[in-house]
PDB file of C-alpha atoms and ligand atoms in Angstrom:
ATOM      1  CA  MET A   1     -63.332  11.536  44.512  1.00  0.00           C
ATOM      2  CA  SER A   2     -60.322  12.599  46.551  1.00  0.00           C
ATOM      3  CA  LEU A   3     -56.960  13.372  44.935  1.00  0.00           C
ATOM      4  CA  ARG A   4     -55.514  10.209  46.440  1.00  0.00           C
ATOM      5  CA  GLU A   5     -57.822   8.127  44.318  1.00  0.00           C
ATOM      6  CA  ILE A   6     -56.615   9.511  40.973  1.00  0.00           C
ATOM      7  CA  ARG A   7     -54.174   6.959  39.576  1.00  0.00           C
ATOM      8  CA  ILE A   8     -51.410   8.229  37.271  1.00  0.00           C
ATOM      9  CA  PRO A   9     -50.955   5.693  34.474  1.00  0.00           C
ATOM     10  CA  GLU A  10     -47.760   3.706  35.070  1.00  0.00           C
ATOM     11  CA  ARG A  11     -46.084   4.783  31.823  1.00  0.00           C
ATOM     12  CA  LEU A  12     -46.367   8.447  32.891  1.00  0.00           C
ATOM     13  CA  GLN A  13     -44.892   7.887  36.335  1.00  0.00           C
ATOM     14  CA  PRO A  14     -41.494   9.611  36.895  1.00  0.00           C
ATOM     15  CA  VAL A  15     -39.319   6.463  36.741  1.00  0.00           C
ATOM     16  CA  ALA A  16     -41.033   5.191  33.599  1.00  0.00           C
ATOM     17  CA  LEU A  17     -40.768   8.654  32.008  1.00  0.00           C
ATOM     18  CA  GLN A  18     -37.011   8.714  32.616  1.00  0.00           C
ATOM     19  CA  ALA A  19     -36.699   5.349  30.910  1.00  0.00           C
ATOM     20  CA  TRP A  20     -38.618   6.692  27.903  1.00  0.00           C
ATOM     21  CA  ILE A  21     -36.362   9.738  27.697  1.00  0.00           C
ATOM     22  CA  VAL A  22     -33.267   7.532  27.782  1.00  0.00           C
ATOM     23  CA  TRP A  23     -34.685   5.344  25.000  1.00  0.00           C
ATOM     24  CA  ILE A  24     -35.644   8.274  22.784  1.00  0.00           C
ATOM     25  CA  SER A  25     -32.241   9.937  23.238  1.00  0.00           C
ATOM     26  CA  ALA A  26     -30.469   6.687  22.400  1.00  0.00           C
ATOM     27  CA  VAL A  27     -32.480   6.336  19.200  1.00  0.00           C
ATOM     28  CA  LEU A  28     -31.730   9.967  18.260  1.00  0.00           C
ATOM     29  CA  VAL A  29     -28.007   9.476  18.848  1.00  0.00           C
ATOM     30  CA  ILE A  30     -27.954   6.331  16.686  1.00  0.00           C
ATOM     31  CA  VAL A  31     -29.891   8.050  13.873  1.00  0.00           C
ATOM     32  CA  SER A  32     -27.607  11.090  13.895  1.00  0.00           C
ATOM     33  CA  LEU A  33     -24.463   8.907  13.926  1.00  0.00           C
ATOM     34  CA  ALA A  34     -25.789   6.962  10.949  1.00  0.00           C
ATOM     35  CA  CYS A  35     -26.506  10.213   9.080  1.00  0.00           C
ATOM     36  CA  GLY A  36     -23.007  11.471   9.908  1.00  0.00           C
ATOM     37  CA  ALA A  37     -21.376   8.303   8.589  1.00  0.00           C
ATOM     38  CA  ARG A  38     -23.435   8.495   5.415  1.00  0.00           C
ATOM     39  CA  GLU A  39     -22.444  12.118   4.956  1.00  0.00           C
ATOM     40  CA  THR A  40     -18.744  11.275   5.348  1.00  0.00           C
ATOM     41  CA  ALA A  41     -19.100   8.469   2.807  1.00  0.00           C
ATOM     42  CA  LEU A  42     -20.865  10.793   0.389  1.00  0.00           C
ATOM     43  CA  GLN A  43     -18.252  13.506   0.822  1.00  0.00           C
ATOM     44  CA  ASP A  44     -15.695  10.889  -0.246  1.00  0.00           C
ATOM     45  CA  GLY A  45     -17.591  10.310  -3.472  1.00  0.00           C
ATOM     46  CA  GLY A  46     -19.677   7.545  -1.942  1.00  0.00           C
ATOM     47  CA  HIS A  47     -16.665   5.249  -1.470  1.00  0.00           C
ATOM     48  CA  ASN A  48     -16.269   2.811   1.340  1.00  0.00           C
ATOM     49  CA  TRP A  49     -12.509   2.472   0.907  1.00  0.00           C
ATOM     50  CA  ASP A  50     -12.089  -0.219   3.563  1.00  0.00           C
ATOM     51  CA  ALA A  51     -14.675  -2.434   1.876  1.00  0.00           C
ATOM     52  CA  GLU A  52     -13.106  -1.832  -1.560  1.00  0.00           C
ATOM     53  CA  ARG A  53      -9.684  -2.749  -0.183  1.00  0.00           C
ATOM     54  CA  ARG A  54     -10.981  -5.945   1.454  1.00  0.00           C
ATOM     55  CA  ARG A  55     -12.540  -6.903  -1.859  1.00  0.00           C
ATOM     56  CA  MET A  56      -9.281  -6.183  -3.702  1.00  0.00           C
ATOM     57  CA  VAL A  57      -7.413  -8.519  -1.342  1.00  0.00           C
ATOM     58  CA  ASP A  58      -9.995 -11.309  -1.643  1.00  0.00           C
ATOM     59  CA  VAL A  59     -10.738 -11.152  -5.366  1.00  0.00           C
ATOM     60  CA  GLN A  60      -7.483  -9.941  -6.940  1.00  0.00           C
ATOM     61  CA  LEU A  61      -4.919 -11.430  -4.559  1.00  0.00           C
ATOM     62  CA  ARG A  62      -6.143 -14.340  -2.435  1.00  0.00           C
ATOM     63  CA  ALA A  63      -8.212 -15.894  -5.239  1.00  0.00           C
ATOM     64  CA  ARG A  64      -5.230 -15.663  -7.618  1.00  0.00           C
ATOM     65  CA  GLY A  65      -2.839 -17.493  -5.369  1.00  0.00           C
ATOM     66  CA  ILE A  66      -1.206 -14.880  -3.125  1.00  0.00           C
ATOM     67  CA  ARG A  67      -0.946 -16.970   0.037  1.00  0.00           C
ATOM     68  CA  ASN A  68       1.500 -15.158   2.314  1.00  0.00           C
ATOM     69  CA  GLU A  69      -0.686 -13.837   5.152  1.00  0.00           C
ATOM     70  CA  ARG A  70       1.803 -11.104   6.080  1.00  0.00           C
ATOM     71  CA  VAL A  71       1.665  -9.784   2.515  1.00  0.00           C
ATOM     72  CA  LEU A  72      -2.145  -9.972   2.427  1.00  0.00           C
ATOM     73  CA  ASP A  73      -2.352  -8.168   5.799  1.00  0.00           C
ATOM     74  CA  ALA A  74       0.038  -5.460   4.614  1.00  0.00           C
ATOM     75  CA  MET A  75      -2.046  -4.856   1.478  1.00  0.00           C
ATOM     76  CA  LEU A  76      -5.140  -4.702   3.661  1.00  0.00           C
ATOM     77  CA  ALA A  77      -3.460  -2.174   5.943  1.00  0.00           C
ATOM     78  CA  VAL A  78      -2.028   0.306   3.400  1.00  0.00           C
ATOM     79  CA  PRO A  79      -4.626   2.841   2.119  1.00  0.00           C
ATOM     80  CA  ARG A  80      -3.769   2.574  -1.605  1.00  0.00           C
ATOM     81  CA  HIS A  81      -6.251   5.347  -2.547  1.00  0.00           C
ATOM     82  CA  LEU A  82      -4.230   7.931  -0.604  1.00  0.00           C
ATOM     83  CA  PHE A  83      -1.210   7.292  -2.866  1.00  0.00           C
ATOM     84  CA  ILE A  84      -3.207   8.055  -6.008  1.00  0.00           C
ATOM     85  CA  PRO A  85      -3.839  11.581  -7.357  1.00  0.00           C
ATOM     86  CA  GLU A  86      -7.411  12.771  -6.749  1.00  0.00           C
ATOM     87  CA  GLN A  87      -8.512  12.631 -10.379  1.00  0.00           C
ATOM     88  CA  GLU A  88      -7.746   8.871 -10.509  1.00  0.00           C
ATOM     89  CA  ARG A  89      -8.660   8.029  -6.911  1.00  0.00           C
ATOM     90  CA  ALA A  90     -12.086   6.544  -7.648  1.00  0.00           C
ATOM     91  CA  ASP A  91     -10.298   3.688  -9.463  1.00  0.00           C
ATOM     92  CA  ALA A  92      -7.747   3.099  -6.699  1.00  0.00           C
ATOM     93  CA  TYR A  93      -8.785  -0.497  -6.047  1.00  0.00           C
ATOM     94  CA  ARG A  94      -9.272  -1.463  -9.683  1.00  0.00           C
ATOM     95  CA  ASP A  95      -7.440  -4.487 -11.058  1.00  0.00           C
ATOM     96  CA  SER A  96      -4.978  -2.406 -13.127  1.00  0.00           C
ATOM     97  CA  PRO A  97      -2.072   0.040 -13.015  1.00  0.00           C
ATOM     98  CA  LEU A  98      -3.055   3.757 -12.820  1.00  0.00           C
ATOM     99  CA  PRO A  99      -1.399   7.006 -13.927  1.00  0.00           C
ATOM    100  CA  ILE A 100       0.285   9.002 -11.141  1.00  0.00           C
ATOM    101  CA  GLY A 101       1.511  11.913 -13.307  1.00  0.00           C
ATOM    102  CA  TYR A 102       4.781  12.628 -15.152  1.00  0.00           C
ATOM    103  CA  GLY A 103       4.082   9.693 -17.493  1.00  0.00           C
ATOM    104  CA  GLN A 104       4.506   7.172 -14.636  1.00  0.00           C
ATOM    105  CA  THR A 105       2.160   4.600 -13.130  1.00  0.00           C
ATOM    106  CA  ILE A 106       1.430   2.866  -9.844  1.00  0.00           C
ATOM    107  CA  SER A 107       1.558  -0.914 -10.407  1.00  0.00           C
ATOM    108  CA  GLN A 108      -1.482  -3.173 -10.453  1.00  0.00           C
ATOM    109  CA  PRO A 109      -2.234  -4.511  -6.930  1.00  0.00           C
ATOM    110  CA  TYR A 110      -1.558  -8.118  -8.029  1.00  0.00           C
ATOM    111  CA  ILE A 111       1.936  -7.232  -9.280  1.00  0.00           C
ATOM    112  CA  VAL A 112       2.735  -5.410  -6.017  1.00  0.00           C
ATOM    113  CA  ALA A 113       1.593  -8.460  -4.045  1.00  0.00           C
ATOM    114  CA  PHE A 114       3.379 -10.936  -6.335  1.00  0.00           C
ATOM    115  CA  MET A 115       6.730  -9.125  -6.130  1.00  0.00           C
ATOM    116  CA  THR A 116       6.399  -8.577  -2.394  1.00  0.00           C
ATOM    117  CA  GLN A 117       5.555 -12.227  -1.779  1.00  0.00           C
ATOM    118  CA  ALA A 118       8.438 -13.344  -4.023  1.00  0.00           C
ATOM    119  CA  LEU A 119      10.899 -11.368  -1.877  1.00  0.00           C
ATOM    120  CA  ASP A 120       9.855 -13.215   1.312  1.00  0.00           C
ATOM    121  CA  ILE A 121      10.491 -10.197   3.537  1.00  0.00           C
ATOM    122  CA  LEU A 122      11.234 -10.695   7.230  1.00  0.00           C
ATOM    123  CA  PRO A 123      10.766  -8.087   9.987  1.00  0.00           C
ATOM    124  CA  GLU A 124      14.540  -7.626  10.429  1.00  0.00           C
ATOM    125  CA  HIS A 125      15.226  -6.938   6.726  1.00  0.00           C
ATOM    126  CA  ARG A 126      16.678  -3.821   5.144  1.00  0.00           C
ATOM    127  CA  VAL A 127      15.134  -3.308   1.731  1.00  0.00           C
ATOM    128  CA  LEU A 128      16.099  -1.134  -1.253  1.00  0.00           C
ATOM    129  CA  GLU A 129      13.464  -0.102  -3.790  1.00  0.00           C
ATOM    130  CA  ILE A 130      14.255   1.511  -7.147  1.00  0.00           C
ATOM    131  CA  GLY A 131      11.375   3.598  -8.575  1.00  0.00           C
ATOM    132  CA  THR A 132       9.414   5.105  -5.649  1.00  0.00           C
ATOM    133  CA  GLY A 133       6.645   6.468  -7.904  1.00  0.00           C
ATOM    134  CA  SER A 134       3.646   7.064  -5.658  1.00  0.00           C
ATOM    135  CA  GLY A 135       5.315   5.533  -2.576  1.00  0.00           C
ATOM    136  CA  TYR A 136       2.675   2.787  -2.348  1.00  0.00           C
ATOM    137  CA  GLN A 137       5.015  -0.176  -2.825  1.00  0.00           C
ATOM    138  CA  ALA A 138       7.425   1.415  -0.333  1.00  0.00           C
ATOM    139  CA  ALA A 139       4.599   1.610   2.232  1.00  0.00           C
ATOM    140  CA  VAL A 140       3.762  -2.082   1.746  1.00  0.00           C
ATOM    141  CA  LEU A 141       7.459  -2.915   2.205  1.00  0.00           C
ATOM    142  CA  ALA A 142       7.617  -0.670   5.276  1.00  0.00           C
ATOM    143  CA  VAL A 143       4.871  -2.681   6.982  1.00  0.00           C
ATOM    144  CA  LEU A 144       6.887  -5.878   6.464  1.00  0.00           C
ATOM    145  CA  ALA A 145      10.542  -4.868   6.867  1.00  0.00           C
ATOM    146  CA  LYS A 146      12.684  -3.023   9.384  1.00  0.00           C
ATOM    147  CA  GLU A 147      13.947  -0.315   7.035  1.00  0.00           C
ATOM    148  CA  VAL A 148      13.125   0.717   3.487  1.00  0.00           C
ATOM    149  CA  PHE A 149      15.314   2.908   1.266  1.00  0.00           C
ATOM    150  CA  THR A 150      13.688   4.021  -1.967  1.00  0.00           C
ATOM    151  CA  ILE A 151      14.981   6.079  -4.907  1.00  0.00           C
ATOM    152  CA  GLU A 152      12.950   8.097  -7.423  1.00  0.00           C
ATOM    153  CA  ILE A 153      14.399   9.933 -10.408  1.00  0.00           C
ATOM    154  CA  VAL A 154      11.497  12.397 -10.989  1.00  0.00           C
ATOM    155  CA  PRO A 155      11.871  15.065  -8.262  1.00  0.00           C
ATOM    156  CA  PRO A 156       8.171  16.057  -7.861  1.00  0.00           C
ATOM    157  CA  LEU A 157       7.171  12.375  -7.561  1.00  0.00           C
ATOM    158  CA  ALA A 158       9.857  11.824  -4.920  1.00  0.00           C
ATOM    159  CA  GLU A 159       8.627  14.878  -3.005  1.00  0.00           C
ATOM    160  CA  ARG A 160       4.978  13.826  -3.144  1.00  0.00           C
ATOM    161  CA  ALA A 161       5.798  10.265  -2.048  1.00  0.00           C
ATOM    162  CA  ARG A 162       7.882  11.634   0.834  1.00  0.00           C
ATOM    163  CA  GLN A 163       4.930  13.765   1.969  1.00  0.00           C
ATOM    164  CA  THR A 164       2.364  10.966   1.642  1.00  0.00           C
ATOM    165  CA  LEU A 165       4.524   8.470   3.527  1.00  0.00           C
ATOM    166  CA  SER A 166       5.246  10.942   6.283  1.00  0.00           C
ATOM    167  CA  ALA A 167       1.602  12.068   6.616  1.00  0.00           C
ATOM    168  CA  LEU A 168       0.542   8.427   6.969  1.00  0.00           C
ATOM    169  CA  GLY A 169       3.178   7.789   9.628  1.00  0.00           C
ATOM    170  CA  TYR A 170       5.559   5.406   7.830  1.00  0.00           C
ATOM    171  CA  ARG A 171       8.673   6.300   9.801  1.00  0.00           C
ATOM    172  CA  ASN A 172      10.983   3.519   8.563  1.00  0.00           C
ATOM    173  CA  VAL A 173      11.113   4.680   4.916  1.00  0.00           C
ATOM    174  CA  GLU A 174      13.655   7.073   3.445  1.00  0.00           C
ATOM    175  CA  VAL A 175      13.059   8.547  -0.023  1.00  0.00           C
ATOM    176  CA  ARG A 176      15.995   9.781  -2.095  1.00  0.00           C
ATOM    177  CA  THR A 177      15.719  11.818  -5.283  1.00  0.00           C
ATOM    178  CA  GLY A 178      18.191  10.443  -7.807  1.00  0.00           C
ATOM    179  CA  ASN A 179      19.178   7.760 -10.273  1.00  0.00           C
ATOM    180  CA  GLY A 180      18.583   4.310  -8.848  1.00  0.00           C
ATOM    181  CA  TYR A 181      20.681   2.565 -11.502  1.00  0.00           C
ATOM    182  CA  LEU A 182      23.652   2.917  -9.209  1.00  0.00           C
ATOM    183  CA  GLY A 183      21.745   1.893  -6.083  1.00  0.00           C
ATOM    184  CA  TRP A 184      22.274   3.540  -2.676  1.00  0.00           C
ATOM    185  CA  PRO A 185      25.702   2.338  -1.528  1.00  0.00           C
ATOM    186  CA  GLU A 186      25.626   4.193   1.832  1.00  0.00           C
ATOM    187  CA  HIS A 187      23.104   1.754   3.315  1.00  0.00           C
ATOM    188  CA  ALA A 188      24.286  -1.425   1.524  1.00  0.00           C
ATOM    189  CA  PRO A 189      24.260  -4.385   1.797  1.00  0.00           C
ATOM    190  CA  TYR A 190      20.515  -5.035   1.464  1.00  0.00           C
ATOM    191  CA  ASP A 191      18.639  -8.205   2.349  1.00  0.00           C
ATOM    192  CA  ARG A 192      16.171  -7.555  -0.443  1.00  0.00           C
ATOM    193  CA  ILE A 193      16.028  -5.306  -3.537  1.00  0.00           C
ATOM    194  CA  MET A 194      12.843  -4.498  -5.424  1.00  0.00           C
ATOM    195  CA  VAL A 195      13.097  -2.762  -8.789  1.00  0.00           C
ATOM    196  CA  THR A 196       9.883  -1.279 -10.220  1.00  0.00           C
ATOM    197  CA  ALA A 197      11.213   0.250 -13.459  1.00  0.00           C
ATOM    198  CA  ALA A 198      12.671  -1.975 -16.170  1.00  0.00           C
ATOM    199  CA  PRO A 199      16.369  -1.761 -17.198  1.00  0.00           C
ATOM    200  CA  ASP A 200      17.594  -3.768 -20.218  1.00  0.00           C
ATOM    201  CA  GLU A 201      19.897  -5.787 -17.974  1.00  0.00           C
ATOM    202  CA  VAL A 202      20.356  -6.277 -14.222  1.00  0.00           C
ATOM    203  CA  PRO A 203      22.370  -3.231 -13.041  1.00  0.00           C
ATOM    204  CA  PRO A 204      25.704  -4.547 -11.693  1.00  0.00           C
ATOM    205  CA  ALA A 205      25.712  -2.025  -8.826  1.00  0.00           C
ATOM    206  CA  LEU A 206      22.408  -3.379  -7.528  1.00  0.00           C
ATOM    207  CA  LEU A 207      23.753  -6.913  -7.520  1.00  0.00           C
ATOM    208  CA  GLU A 208      26.860  -5.747  -5.640  1.00  0.00           C
ATOM    209  CA  GLN A 209      24.683  -4.088  -2.999  1.00  0.00           C
ATOM    210  CA  LEU A 210      22.642  -7.247  -2.393  1.00  0.00           C
ATOM    211  CA  LYS A 211      23.757  -9.575   0.438  1.00  0.00           C
ATOM    212  CA  ILE A 212      24.922 -13.032  -0.578  1.00  0.00           C
ATOM    213  CA  GLY A 213      21.795 -15.174  -0.194  1.00  0.00           C
ATOM    214  CA  GLY A 214      19.652 -12.037  -0.644  1.00  0.00           C
ATOM    215  CA  LEU A 215      16.776 -11.777  -3.132  1.00  0.00           C
ATOM    216  CA  MET A 216      16.036  -9.257  -5.879  1.00  0.00           C
ATOM    217  CA  ALA A 217      12.805  -8.837  -7.904  1.00  0.00           C
ATOM    218  CA  ILE A 218      13.456  -6.979 -11.154  1.00  0.00           C
ATOM    219  CA  PRO A 219      11.681  -6.546 -14.497  1.00  0.00           C
ATOM    220  CA  VAL A 220      14.250  -6.850 -17.298  1.00  0.00           C
ATOM    221  CA  GLY A 221      13.936  -6.093 -21.013  1.00  0.00           C
ATOM    222  CA  THR A 222      12.961  -3.441 -23.517  1.00  0.00           C
ATOM    223  CA  VAL A 223      10.261  -4.487 -25.998  1.00  0.00           C
ATOM    224  CA  THR A 224       9.174  -7.491 -23.962  1.00  0.00           C
ATOM    225  CA  GLN A 225      10.023  -7.793 -20.312  1.00  0.00           C
ATOM    226  CA  GLU A 226      10.183 -10.534 -17.759  1.00  0.00           C
ATOM    227  CA  LEU A 227      10.062 -10.154 -14.031  1.00  0.00           C
ATOM    228  CA  ARG A 228      12.983 -12.093 -12.598  1.00  0.00           C
ATOM    229  CA  VAL A 229      13.355 -13.176  -9.023  1.00  0.00           C
ATOM    230  CA  LEU A 230      17.073 -13.660  -8.386  1.00  0.00           C
ATOM    231  CA  ARG A 231      19.138 -14.914  -5.489  1.00  0.00           C
ATOM    232  CA  ARG A 232      22.701 -13.709  -5.133  1.00  0.00           C
ATOM    233  CA  THR A 233      25.044 -16.637  -4.591  1.00  0.00           C
ATOM    234  CA  ALA A 234      28.718 -16.684  -3.650  1.00  0.00           C
ATOM    235  CA  THR A 235      29.641 -16.939  -7.328  1.00  0.00           C
ATOM    236  CA  GLY A 236      26.877 -15.077  -9.185  1.00  0.00           C
ATOM    237  CA  THR A 237      23.111 -15.311  -9.365  1.00  0.00           C
ATOM    238  CA  GLU A 238      20.443 -17.958  -9.508  1.00  0.00           C
ATOM    239  CA  THR A 239      17.086 -17.209 -11.199  1.00  0.00           C
ATOM    240  CA  LEU A 240      14.228 -18.509  -9.046  1.00  0.00           C
ATOM    241  CA  SER A 241      11.239 -17.564 -11.208  1.00  0.00           C
ATOM    242  CA  THR A 242      10.076 -15.401 -14.098  1.00  0.00           C
ATOM    243  CA  LEU A 243       6.785 -13.805 -15.143  1.00  0.00           C
ATOM    244  CA  PRO A 244       5.955 -11.730 -18.271  1.00  0.00           C
ATOM    245  CA  VAL A 245       5.280  -8.115 -17.184  1.00  0.00           C
ATOM    246  CA  LEU A 246       5.166  -4.546 -18.482  1.00  0.00           C
ATOM    247  CA  PHE A 247       6.831  -1.826 -16.407  1.00  0.00           C
ATOM    248  CA  VAL A 248       7.898   1.697 -17.323  1.00  0.00           C
ATOM    249  CA  PRO A 249      11.524   1.725 -18.547  1.00  0.00           C
ATOM    250  CA  MET A 250      14.313   2.557 -16.133  1.00  0.00           C
ATOM    251  CA  ARG A 251      15.725   5.951 -17.096  1.00  0.00           C
ATOM    252  CA  SER A 252      19.223   7.348 -17.470  1.00  0.00           C
ATOM    253  CA  LYS A 253      21.443   4.331 -17.566  1.00  0.00           C
ATOM    254  CA  PRO A 254      24.791   6.063 -17.141  1.00  0.00           C
ATOM    255  CA  LYS A 255      27.148   5.665 -20.132  1.00  0.00           C
ATOM    256  CA  ASP A 256      30.154   3.332 -19.649  1.00  0.00           C
TER     257      ASP A 256
HETATM  258  N1  SAH B 301       6.741   1.497  -7.129  1.00  0.00           N
HETATM  259  C1  SAH B 301       5.928   2.570  -7.636  1.00  0.00           C
HETATM  260  C2  SAH B 301       5.591   2.459  -9.107  1.00  0.00           C
HETATM  261  C3  SAH B 301       6.799   2.511  -9.956  1.00  0.00           C
HETATM  262  S1  SAH B 301       6.630   3.284 -11.503  1.00  0.00           S
HETATM  263  C4  SAH B 301       4.643   2.728  -6.840  1.00  0.00           C
HETATM  264  O1  SAH B 301       4.398   1.949  -5.908  1.00  0.00           O
HETATM  265  O2  SAH B 301       3.898   3.653  -7.132  1.00  0.00           O
HETATM  266  C5  SAH B 301       8.348   3.367 -11.842  1.00  0.00           C
HETATM  267  C6  SAH B 301       9.033   4.555 -11.241  1.00  0.00           C
HETATM  268  O3  SAH B 301      10.411   4.413 -11.482  1.00  0.00           O
HETATM  269  C7  SAH B 301       8.605   5.873 -11.875  1.00  0.00           C
HETATM  270  O4  SAH B 301       8.160   6.754 -10.892  1.00  0.00           O
HETATM  271  C8  SAH B 301       9.897   6.370 -12.539  1.00  0.00           C
HETATM  272  O5  SAH B 301      10.035   7.774 -12.499  1.00  0.00           O
HETATM  273  C9  SAH B 301      10.962   5.686 -11.691  1.00  0.00           C
HETATM  274  N2  SAH B 301      12.274   5.536 -12.342  1.00  0.00           N
HETATM  275  C10 SAH B 301      12.554   5.286 -13.642  1.00  0.00           C
HETATM  276  N3  SAH B 301      13.884   5.206 -13.846  1.00  0.00           N
HETATM  277  C11 SAH B 301      14.465   5.392 -12.623  1.00  0.00           C
HETATM  278  C12 SAH B 301      15.816   5.426 -12.177  1.00  0.00           C
HETATM  279  N4  SAH B 301      16.846   5.267 -12.999  1.00  0.00           N
HETATM  280  N5  SAH B 301      16.033   5.640 -10.847  1.00  0.00           N
HETATM  281  C13 SAH B 301      14.990   5.837  -9.994  1.00  0.00           C
HETATM  282  N6  SAH B 301      13.707   5.824 -10.362  1.00  0.00           N
HETATM  283  C14 SAH B 301      13.444   5.594 -11.665  1.00  0.00           C
END
């Protein structure tokens, strides 16, 4: 038998071999990528934050009547877990408020969505927030509005919120350390004001810094509180809606 007569099986011929090598490499790449992704998820305590956040939006917000798509999209976009201290982070997407240190809390996702929806924020709006806390609500506002000014009375919370917001690239938010009872007159008037700590009455300075026709969401009261959504009119205010709530008290009302 001459050499010519020996037939190399087709699957071992050079072209077929190349195809096999390509296939095997592709499979190896896919397997290693899958292992890498799993490792990243495990390093993060096994959390798939994006999936948890989608579930939060569907189950806690959409199903309970939050209908404004811009608000739902904003809550889908902001990584709530990165505003929560590490020891509480596993519960970031739970249906409840959570401690953020210094005796303060980040609000329950539903309350954030409810207040944000009630303010009907447009892309050209300038918004004032009182009670920065973790900075999470400010980030949600920053996705929806042109500019956000937010005031926090506890200096280390203000500093941490400033760092988180800047690290995540929210460039249209300014955090001030100070007493929000008197507002932030330098940037007034505001289209919208959101208050996330409860005073016993609506602070007059905040009302003065709201545009006529502008909206404010504010929890009011001491033992029991109600969240009021107000519109400033030419002659005073009009209450649009109320909801029973429980916020941390607003501190340091200056003495008359
Ligand atoms: N919006 C926050 C949660 C608010 S908790 C978030 O998204 O995480 C209420 C915050 O209001 C607390 O951080 C508290 O320190 C702050 N606060 C209380 N009284 C205040 C005041 N007079 N001026 C500014 N901030 C105040």
